PDB file of C-alpha atoms in Angstrom:
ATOM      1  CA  UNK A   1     -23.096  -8.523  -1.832  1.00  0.00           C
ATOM      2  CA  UNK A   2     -21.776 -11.839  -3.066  1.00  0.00           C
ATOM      3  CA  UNK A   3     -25.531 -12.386  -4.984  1.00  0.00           C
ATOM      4  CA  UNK A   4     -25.237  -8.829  -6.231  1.00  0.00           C
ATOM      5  CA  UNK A   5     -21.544 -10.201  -7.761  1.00  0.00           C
ATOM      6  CA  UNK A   6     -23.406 -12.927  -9.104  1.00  0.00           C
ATOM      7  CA  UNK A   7     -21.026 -15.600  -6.824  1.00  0.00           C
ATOM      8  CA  UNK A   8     -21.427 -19.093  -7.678  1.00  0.00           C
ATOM      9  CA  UNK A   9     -19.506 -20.831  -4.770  1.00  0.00           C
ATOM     10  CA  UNK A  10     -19.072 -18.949  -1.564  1.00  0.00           C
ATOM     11  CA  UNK A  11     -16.492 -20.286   1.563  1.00  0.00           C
ATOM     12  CA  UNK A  12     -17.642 -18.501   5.035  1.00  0.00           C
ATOM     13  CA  UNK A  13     -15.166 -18.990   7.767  1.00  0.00           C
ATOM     14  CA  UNK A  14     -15.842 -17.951  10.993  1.00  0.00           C
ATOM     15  CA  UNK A  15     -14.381 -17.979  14.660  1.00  0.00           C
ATOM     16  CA  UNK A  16     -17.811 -19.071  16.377  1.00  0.00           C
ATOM     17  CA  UNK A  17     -17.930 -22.960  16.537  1.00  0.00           C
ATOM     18  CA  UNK A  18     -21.476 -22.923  17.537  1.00  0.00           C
ATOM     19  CA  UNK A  19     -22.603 -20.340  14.811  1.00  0.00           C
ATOM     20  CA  UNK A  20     -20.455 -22.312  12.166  1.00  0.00           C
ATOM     21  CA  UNK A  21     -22.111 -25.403  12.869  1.00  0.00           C
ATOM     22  CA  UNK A  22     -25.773 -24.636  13.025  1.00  0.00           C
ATOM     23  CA  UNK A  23     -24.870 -22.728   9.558  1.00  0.00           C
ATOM     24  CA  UNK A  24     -24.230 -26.413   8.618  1.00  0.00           C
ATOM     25  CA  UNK A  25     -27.042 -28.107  10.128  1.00  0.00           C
ATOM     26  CA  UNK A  26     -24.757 -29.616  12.363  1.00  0.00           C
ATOM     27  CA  UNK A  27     -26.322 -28.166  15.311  1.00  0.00           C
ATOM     28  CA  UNK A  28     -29.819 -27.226  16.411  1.00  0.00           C
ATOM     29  CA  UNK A  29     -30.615 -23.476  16.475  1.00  0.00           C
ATOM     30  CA  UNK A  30     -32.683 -23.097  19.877  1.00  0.00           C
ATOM     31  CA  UNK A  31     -32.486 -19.389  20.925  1.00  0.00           C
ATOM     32  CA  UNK A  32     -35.703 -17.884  19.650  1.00  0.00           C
ATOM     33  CA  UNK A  33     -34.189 -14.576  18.643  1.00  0.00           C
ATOM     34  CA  UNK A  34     -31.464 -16.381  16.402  1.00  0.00           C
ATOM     35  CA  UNK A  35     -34.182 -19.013  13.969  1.00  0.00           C
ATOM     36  CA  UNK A  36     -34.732 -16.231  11.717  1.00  0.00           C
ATOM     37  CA  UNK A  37     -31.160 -15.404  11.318  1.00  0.00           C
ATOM     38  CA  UNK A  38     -30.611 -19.480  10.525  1.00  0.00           C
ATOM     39  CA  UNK A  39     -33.571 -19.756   8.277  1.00  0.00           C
ATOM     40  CA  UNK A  40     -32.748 -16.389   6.345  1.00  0.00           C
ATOM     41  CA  UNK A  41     -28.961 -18.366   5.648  1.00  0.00           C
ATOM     42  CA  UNK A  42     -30.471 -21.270   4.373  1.00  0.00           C
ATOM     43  CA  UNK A  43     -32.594 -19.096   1.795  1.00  0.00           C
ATOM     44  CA  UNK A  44     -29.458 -17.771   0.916  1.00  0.00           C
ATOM     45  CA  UNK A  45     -27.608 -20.748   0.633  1.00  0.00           C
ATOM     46  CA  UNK A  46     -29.968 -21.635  -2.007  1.00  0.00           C
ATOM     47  CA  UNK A  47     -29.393 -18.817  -4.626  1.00  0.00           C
ATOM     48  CA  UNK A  48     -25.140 -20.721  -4.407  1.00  0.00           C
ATOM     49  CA  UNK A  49     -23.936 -23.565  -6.304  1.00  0.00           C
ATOM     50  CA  UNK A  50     -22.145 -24.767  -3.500  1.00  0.00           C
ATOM     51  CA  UNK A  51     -21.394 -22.613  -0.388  1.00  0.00           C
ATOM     52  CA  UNK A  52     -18.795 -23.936   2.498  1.00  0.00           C
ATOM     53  CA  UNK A  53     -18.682 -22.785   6.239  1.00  0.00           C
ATOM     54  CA  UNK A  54     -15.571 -23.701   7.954  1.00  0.00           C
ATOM     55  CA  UNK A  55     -14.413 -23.001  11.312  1.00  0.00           C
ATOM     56  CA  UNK A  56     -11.099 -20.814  11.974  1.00  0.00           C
ATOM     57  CA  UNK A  57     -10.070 -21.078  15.709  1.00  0.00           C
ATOM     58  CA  UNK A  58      -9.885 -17.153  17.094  1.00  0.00           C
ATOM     59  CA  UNK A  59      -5.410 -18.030  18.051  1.00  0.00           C
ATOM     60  CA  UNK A  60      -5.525 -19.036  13.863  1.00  0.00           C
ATOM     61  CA  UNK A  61      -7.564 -16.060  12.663  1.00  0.00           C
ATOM     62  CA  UNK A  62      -5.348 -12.665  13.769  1.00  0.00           C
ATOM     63  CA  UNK A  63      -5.457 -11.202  10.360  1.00  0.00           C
ATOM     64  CA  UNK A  64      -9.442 -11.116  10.716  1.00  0.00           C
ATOM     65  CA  UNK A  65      -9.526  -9.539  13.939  1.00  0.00           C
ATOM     66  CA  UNK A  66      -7.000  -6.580  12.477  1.00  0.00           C
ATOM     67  CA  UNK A  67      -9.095  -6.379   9.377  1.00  0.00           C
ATOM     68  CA  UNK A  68     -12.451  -6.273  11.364  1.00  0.00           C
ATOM     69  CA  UNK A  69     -11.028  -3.814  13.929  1.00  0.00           C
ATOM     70  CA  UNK A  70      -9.832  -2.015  10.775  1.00  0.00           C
ATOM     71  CA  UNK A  71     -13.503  -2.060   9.547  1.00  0.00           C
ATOM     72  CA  UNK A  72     -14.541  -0.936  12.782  1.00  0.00           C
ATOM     73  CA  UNK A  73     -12.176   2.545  13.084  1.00  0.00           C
ATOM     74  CA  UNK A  74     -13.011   3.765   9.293  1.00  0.00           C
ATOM     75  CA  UNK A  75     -17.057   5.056   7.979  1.00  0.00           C
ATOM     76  CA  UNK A  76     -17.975   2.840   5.041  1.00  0.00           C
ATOM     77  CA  UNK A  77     -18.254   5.685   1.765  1.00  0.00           C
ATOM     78  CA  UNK A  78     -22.351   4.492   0.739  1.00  0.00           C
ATOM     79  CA  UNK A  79     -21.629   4.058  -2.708  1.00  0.00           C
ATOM     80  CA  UNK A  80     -18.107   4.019  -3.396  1.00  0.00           C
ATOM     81  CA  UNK A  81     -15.827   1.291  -4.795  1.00  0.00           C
ATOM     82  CA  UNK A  82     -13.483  -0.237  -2.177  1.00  0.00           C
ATOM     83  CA  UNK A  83     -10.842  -1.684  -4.162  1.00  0.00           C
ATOM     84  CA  UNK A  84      -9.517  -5.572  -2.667  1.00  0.00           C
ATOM     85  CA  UNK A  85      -6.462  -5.330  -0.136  1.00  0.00           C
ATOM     86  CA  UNK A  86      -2.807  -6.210  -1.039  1.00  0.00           C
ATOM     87  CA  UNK A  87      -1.504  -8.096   2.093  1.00  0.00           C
ATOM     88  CA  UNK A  88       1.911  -9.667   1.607  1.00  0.00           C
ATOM     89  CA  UNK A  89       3.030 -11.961   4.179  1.00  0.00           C
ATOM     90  CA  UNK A  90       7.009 -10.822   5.175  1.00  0.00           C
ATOM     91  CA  UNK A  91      10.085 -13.033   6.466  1.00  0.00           C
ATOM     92  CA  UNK A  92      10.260 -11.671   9.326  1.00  0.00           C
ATOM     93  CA  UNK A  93       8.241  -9.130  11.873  1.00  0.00           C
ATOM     94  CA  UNK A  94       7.144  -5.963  10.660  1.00  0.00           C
ATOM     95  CA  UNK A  95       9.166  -4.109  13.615  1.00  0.00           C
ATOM     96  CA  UNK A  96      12.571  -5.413  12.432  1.00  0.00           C
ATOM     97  CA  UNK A  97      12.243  -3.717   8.822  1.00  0.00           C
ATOM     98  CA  UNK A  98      11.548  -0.686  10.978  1.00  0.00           C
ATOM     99  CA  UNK A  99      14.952  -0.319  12.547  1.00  0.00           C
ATOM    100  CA  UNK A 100      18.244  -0.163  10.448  1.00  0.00           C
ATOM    101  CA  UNK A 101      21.190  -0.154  12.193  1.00  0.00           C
ATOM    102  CA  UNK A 102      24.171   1.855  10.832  1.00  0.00           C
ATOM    103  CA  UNK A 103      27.505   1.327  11.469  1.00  0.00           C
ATOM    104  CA  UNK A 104      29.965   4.071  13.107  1.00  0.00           C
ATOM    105  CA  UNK A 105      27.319   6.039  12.645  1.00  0.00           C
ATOM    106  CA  UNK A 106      26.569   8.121  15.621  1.00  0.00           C
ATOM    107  CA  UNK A 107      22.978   8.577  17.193  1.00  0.00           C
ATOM    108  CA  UNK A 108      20.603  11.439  15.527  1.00  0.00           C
ATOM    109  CA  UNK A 109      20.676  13.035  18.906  1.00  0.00           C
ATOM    110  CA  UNK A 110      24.540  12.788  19.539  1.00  0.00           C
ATOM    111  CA  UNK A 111      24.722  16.731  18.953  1.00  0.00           C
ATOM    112  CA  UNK A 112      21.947  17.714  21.611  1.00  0.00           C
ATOM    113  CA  UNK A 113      23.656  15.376  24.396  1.00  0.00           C
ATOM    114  CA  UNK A 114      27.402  16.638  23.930  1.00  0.00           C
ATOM    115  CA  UNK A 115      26.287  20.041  23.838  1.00  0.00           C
ATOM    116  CA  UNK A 116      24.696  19.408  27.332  1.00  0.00           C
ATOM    117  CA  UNK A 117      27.050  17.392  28.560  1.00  0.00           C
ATOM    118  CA  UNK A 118      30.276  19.996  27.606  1.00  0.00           C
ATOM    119  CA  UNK A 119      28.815  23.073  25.908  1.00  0.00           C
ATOM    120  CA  UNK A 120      30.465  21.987  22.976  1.00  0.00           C
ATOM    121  CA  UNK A 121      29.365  22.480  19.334  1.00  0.00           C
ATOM    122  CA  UNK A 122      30.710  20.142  16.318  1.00  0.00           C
ATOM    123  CA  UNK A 123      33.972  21.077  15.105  1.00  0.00           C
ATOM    124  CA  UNK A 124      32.573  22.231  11.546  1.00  0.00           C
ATOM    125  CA  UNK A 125      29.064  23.528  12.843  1.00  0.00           C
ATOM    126  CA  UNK A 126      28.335  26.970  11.524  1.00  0.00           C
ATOM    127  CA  UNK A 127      26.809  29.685  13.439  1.00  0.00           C
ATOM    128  CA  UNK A 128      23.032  28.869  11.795  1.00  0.00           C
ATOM    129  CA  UNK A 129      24.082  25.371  13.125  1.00  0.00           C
ATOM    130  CA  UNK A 130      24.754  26.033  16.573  1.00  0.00           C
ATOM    131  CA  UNK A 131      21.680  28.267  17.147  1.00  0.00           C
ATOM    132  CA  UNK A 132      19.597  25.233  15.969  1.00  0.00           C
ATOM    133  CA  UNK A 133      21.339  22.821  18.265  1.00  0.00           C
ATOM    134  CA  UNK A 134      20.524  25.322  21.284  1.00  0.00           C
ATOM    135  CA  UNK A 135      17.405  25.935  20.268  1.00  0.00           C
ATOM    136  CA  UNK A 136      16.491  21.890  19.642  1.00  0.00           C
ATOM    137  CA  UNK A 137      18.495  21.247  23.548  1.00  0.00           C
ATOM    138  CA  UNK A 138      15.328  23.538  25.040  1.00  0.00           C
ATOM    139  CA  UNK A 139      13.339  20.718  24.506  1.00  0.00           C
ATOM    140  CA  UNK A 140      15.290  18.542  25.696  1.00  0.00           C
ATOM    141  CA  UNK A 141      16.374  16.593  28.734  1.00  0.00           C
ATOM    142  CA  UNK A 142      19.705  14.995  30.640  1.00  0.00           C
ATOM    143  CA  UNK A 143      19.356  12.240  33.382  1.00  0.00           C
ATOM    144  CA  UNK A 144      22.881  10.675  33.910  1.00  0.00           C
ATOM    145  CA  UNK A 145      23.826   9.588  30.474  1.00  0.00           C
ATOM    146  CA  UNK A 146      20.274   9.512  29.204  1.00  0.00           C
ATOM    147  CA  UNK A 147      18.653  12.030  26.993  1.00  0.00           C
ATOM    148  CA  UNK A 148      14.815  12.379  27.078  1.00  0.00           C
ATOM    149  CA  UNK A 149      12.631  14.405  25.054  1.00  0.00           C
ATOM    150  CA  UNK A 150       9.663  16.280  26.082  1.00  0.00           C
ATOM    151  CA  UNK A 151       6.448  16.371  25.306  1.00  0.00           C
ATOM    152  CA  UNK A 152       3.954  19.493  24.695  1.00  0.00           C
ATOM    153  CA  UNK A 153       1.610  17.302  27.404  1.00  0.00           C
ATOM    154  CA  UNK A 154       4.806  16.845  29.742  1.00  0.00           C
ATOM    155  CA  UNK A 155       5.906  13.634  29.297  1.00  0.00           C
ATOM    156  CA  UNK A 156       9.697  12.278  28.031  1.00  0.00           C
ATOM    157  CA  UNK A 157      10.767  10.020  26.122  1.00  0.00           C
ATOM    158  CA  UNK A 158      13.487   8.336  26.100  1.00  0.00           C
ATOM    159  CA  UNK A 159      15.901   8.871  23.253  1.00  0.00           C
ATOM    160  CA  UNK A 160      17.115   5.401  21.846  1.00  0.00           C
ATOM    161  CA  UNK A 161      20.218   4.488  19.618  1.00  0.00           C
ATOM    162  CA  UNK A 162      19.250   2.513  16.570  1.00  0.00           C
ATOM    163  CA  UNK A 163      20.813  -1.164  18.451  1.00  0.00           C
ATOM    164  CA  UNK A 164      18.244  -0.174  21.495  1.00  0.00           C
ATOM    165  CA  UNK A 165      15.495   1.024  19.545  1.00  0.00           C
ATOM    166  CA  UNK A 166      15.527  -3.014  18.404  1.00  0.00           C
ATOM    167  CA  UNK A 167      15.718  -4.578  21.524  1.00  0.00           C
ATOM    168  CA  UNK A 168      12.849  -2.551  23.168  1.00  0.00           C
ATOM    169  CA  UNK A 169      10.684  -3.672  19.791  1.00  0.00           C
ATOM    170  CA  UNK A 170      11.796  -7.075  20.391  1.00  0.00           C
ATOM    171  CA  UNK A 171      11.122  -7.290  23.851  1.00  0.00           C
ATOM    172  CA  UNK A 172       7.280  -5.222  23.681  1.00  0.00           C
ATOM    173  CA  UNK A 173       6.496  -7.603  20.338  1.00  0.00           C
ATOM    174  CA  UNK A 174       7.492 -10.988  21.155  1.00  0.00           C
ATOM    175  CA  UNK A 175       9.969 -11.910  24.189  1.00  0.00           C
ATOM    176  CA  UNK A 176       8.640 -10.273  27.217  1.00  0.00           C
ATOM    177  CA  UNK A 177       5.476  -9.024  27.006  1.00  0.00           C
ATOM    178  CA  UNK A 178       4.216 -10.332  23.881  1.00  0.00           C
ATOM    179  CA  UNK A 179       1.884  -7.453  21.986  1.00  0.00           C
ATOM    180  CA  UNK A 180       0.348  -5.592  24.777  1.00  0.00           C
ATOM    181  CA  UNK A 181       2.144  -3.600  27.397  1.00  0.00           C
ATOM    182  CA  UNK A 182       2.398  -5.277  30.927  1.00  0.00           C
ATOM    183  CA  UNK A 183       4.002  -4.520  34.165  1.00  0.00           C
ATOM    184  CA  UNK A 184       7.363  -4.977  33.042  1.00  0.00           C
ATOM    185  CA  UNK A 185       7.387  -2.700  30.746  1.00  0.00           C
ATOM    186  CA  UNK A 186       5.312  -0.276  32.252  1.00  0.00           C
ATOM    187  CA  UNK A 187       7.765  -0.188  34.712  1.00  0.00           C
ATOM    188  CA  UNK A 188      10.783   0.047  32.126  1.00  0.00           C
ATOM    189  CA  UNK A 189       8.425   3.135  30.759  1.00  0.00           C
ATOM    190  CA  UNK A 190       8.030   4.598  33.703  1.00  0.00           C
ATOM    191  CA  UNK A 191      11.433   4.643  34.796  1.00  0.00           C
TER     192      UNK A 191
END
């Protein structure tokens, strides 16, 4: 692709030490199966100017793992034009732009839990109001003080205040259990 874009100077990085530095000579290339793989990159190399192979360690290289898995999940269209990616790099972690706190504002599902909690209906609901607050309750569900919704396949979840809703991002993206799910809160979860 880079020939067909007539590419003068080409930088490879990759997240295979060995395969980065038999690229560069570096390194013999033993394994039978792999020689005409090296020899076809060195007949490459030679339609560049210059061409560069660098080594990215696999901890320093997280945006090409998303981007391959990316790759991975979608067909590629045959001949259509796949425009380059915009990737901006933010202040902070994507999951805190995700949750804005309000204040004295109360919880989208404040409605649902008084009305199980008392029967009670919001002073100025209308009659077209309160209908929809006992139909959205029937798909609901009260443990103690906490609200869960359920699911078409039987599960609940757990409804969350905007203040919670952060700390449970905060603890499943950094603190506790760092991006993937563990015991802890699998636990939390399943409680």
């Amino acid at each position: 692709m880079a020939i067909d874009q007539d590419v003068k100077e080409l930088l490879i990085m990759g997240d295979l030490d060995i395969i980065i530095r038999q690229a560069q000579g570096e390194w013999e290339t033993r394994d039978v199966e792999l020689i005409p793989y090296r020899q076809h990159v060195e007949d490459l190399g030679k339609k560049f100017k210059s061409i560069e192979f660098k080594y990215i360690p696999r901890f320093h290289n997280e945006l090409a793992d998303v981007l391959a898995t990316l790759a991975s999940m979608l067909p590629y269209p045959g001949n259509a034009h796949i425009g380059p990616l915009e990737i901006q790099i933010r202040e902070r972690h994507v999951y805190c732009n995700t949750v804005e706190v309000e204040p004295n504002v109360q919880p989208w599902y404040h409605d649902i839990k008084r009305f199980f909690k008392t029967k009670e209906y919001p002073e100025q609901a209308s009659g077209d109001q309160k209908r929809t607050i006992r139909r959205h309750a029937i798909g609901f569900f009260l443990s103690g003080d906490v609200l869960y919704k359920r699911t078409p396949d039987l599960n609940l979840l757990r409804c969350v205040d905007a203040e919670e809703a952060g700390r449970i991002m905060y603890e499943v993206h950094v603190e506790v259990c760092g991006p993937h799910m563990n015991g802890y809160i699998l636990a939390k979860k399943i409680l």
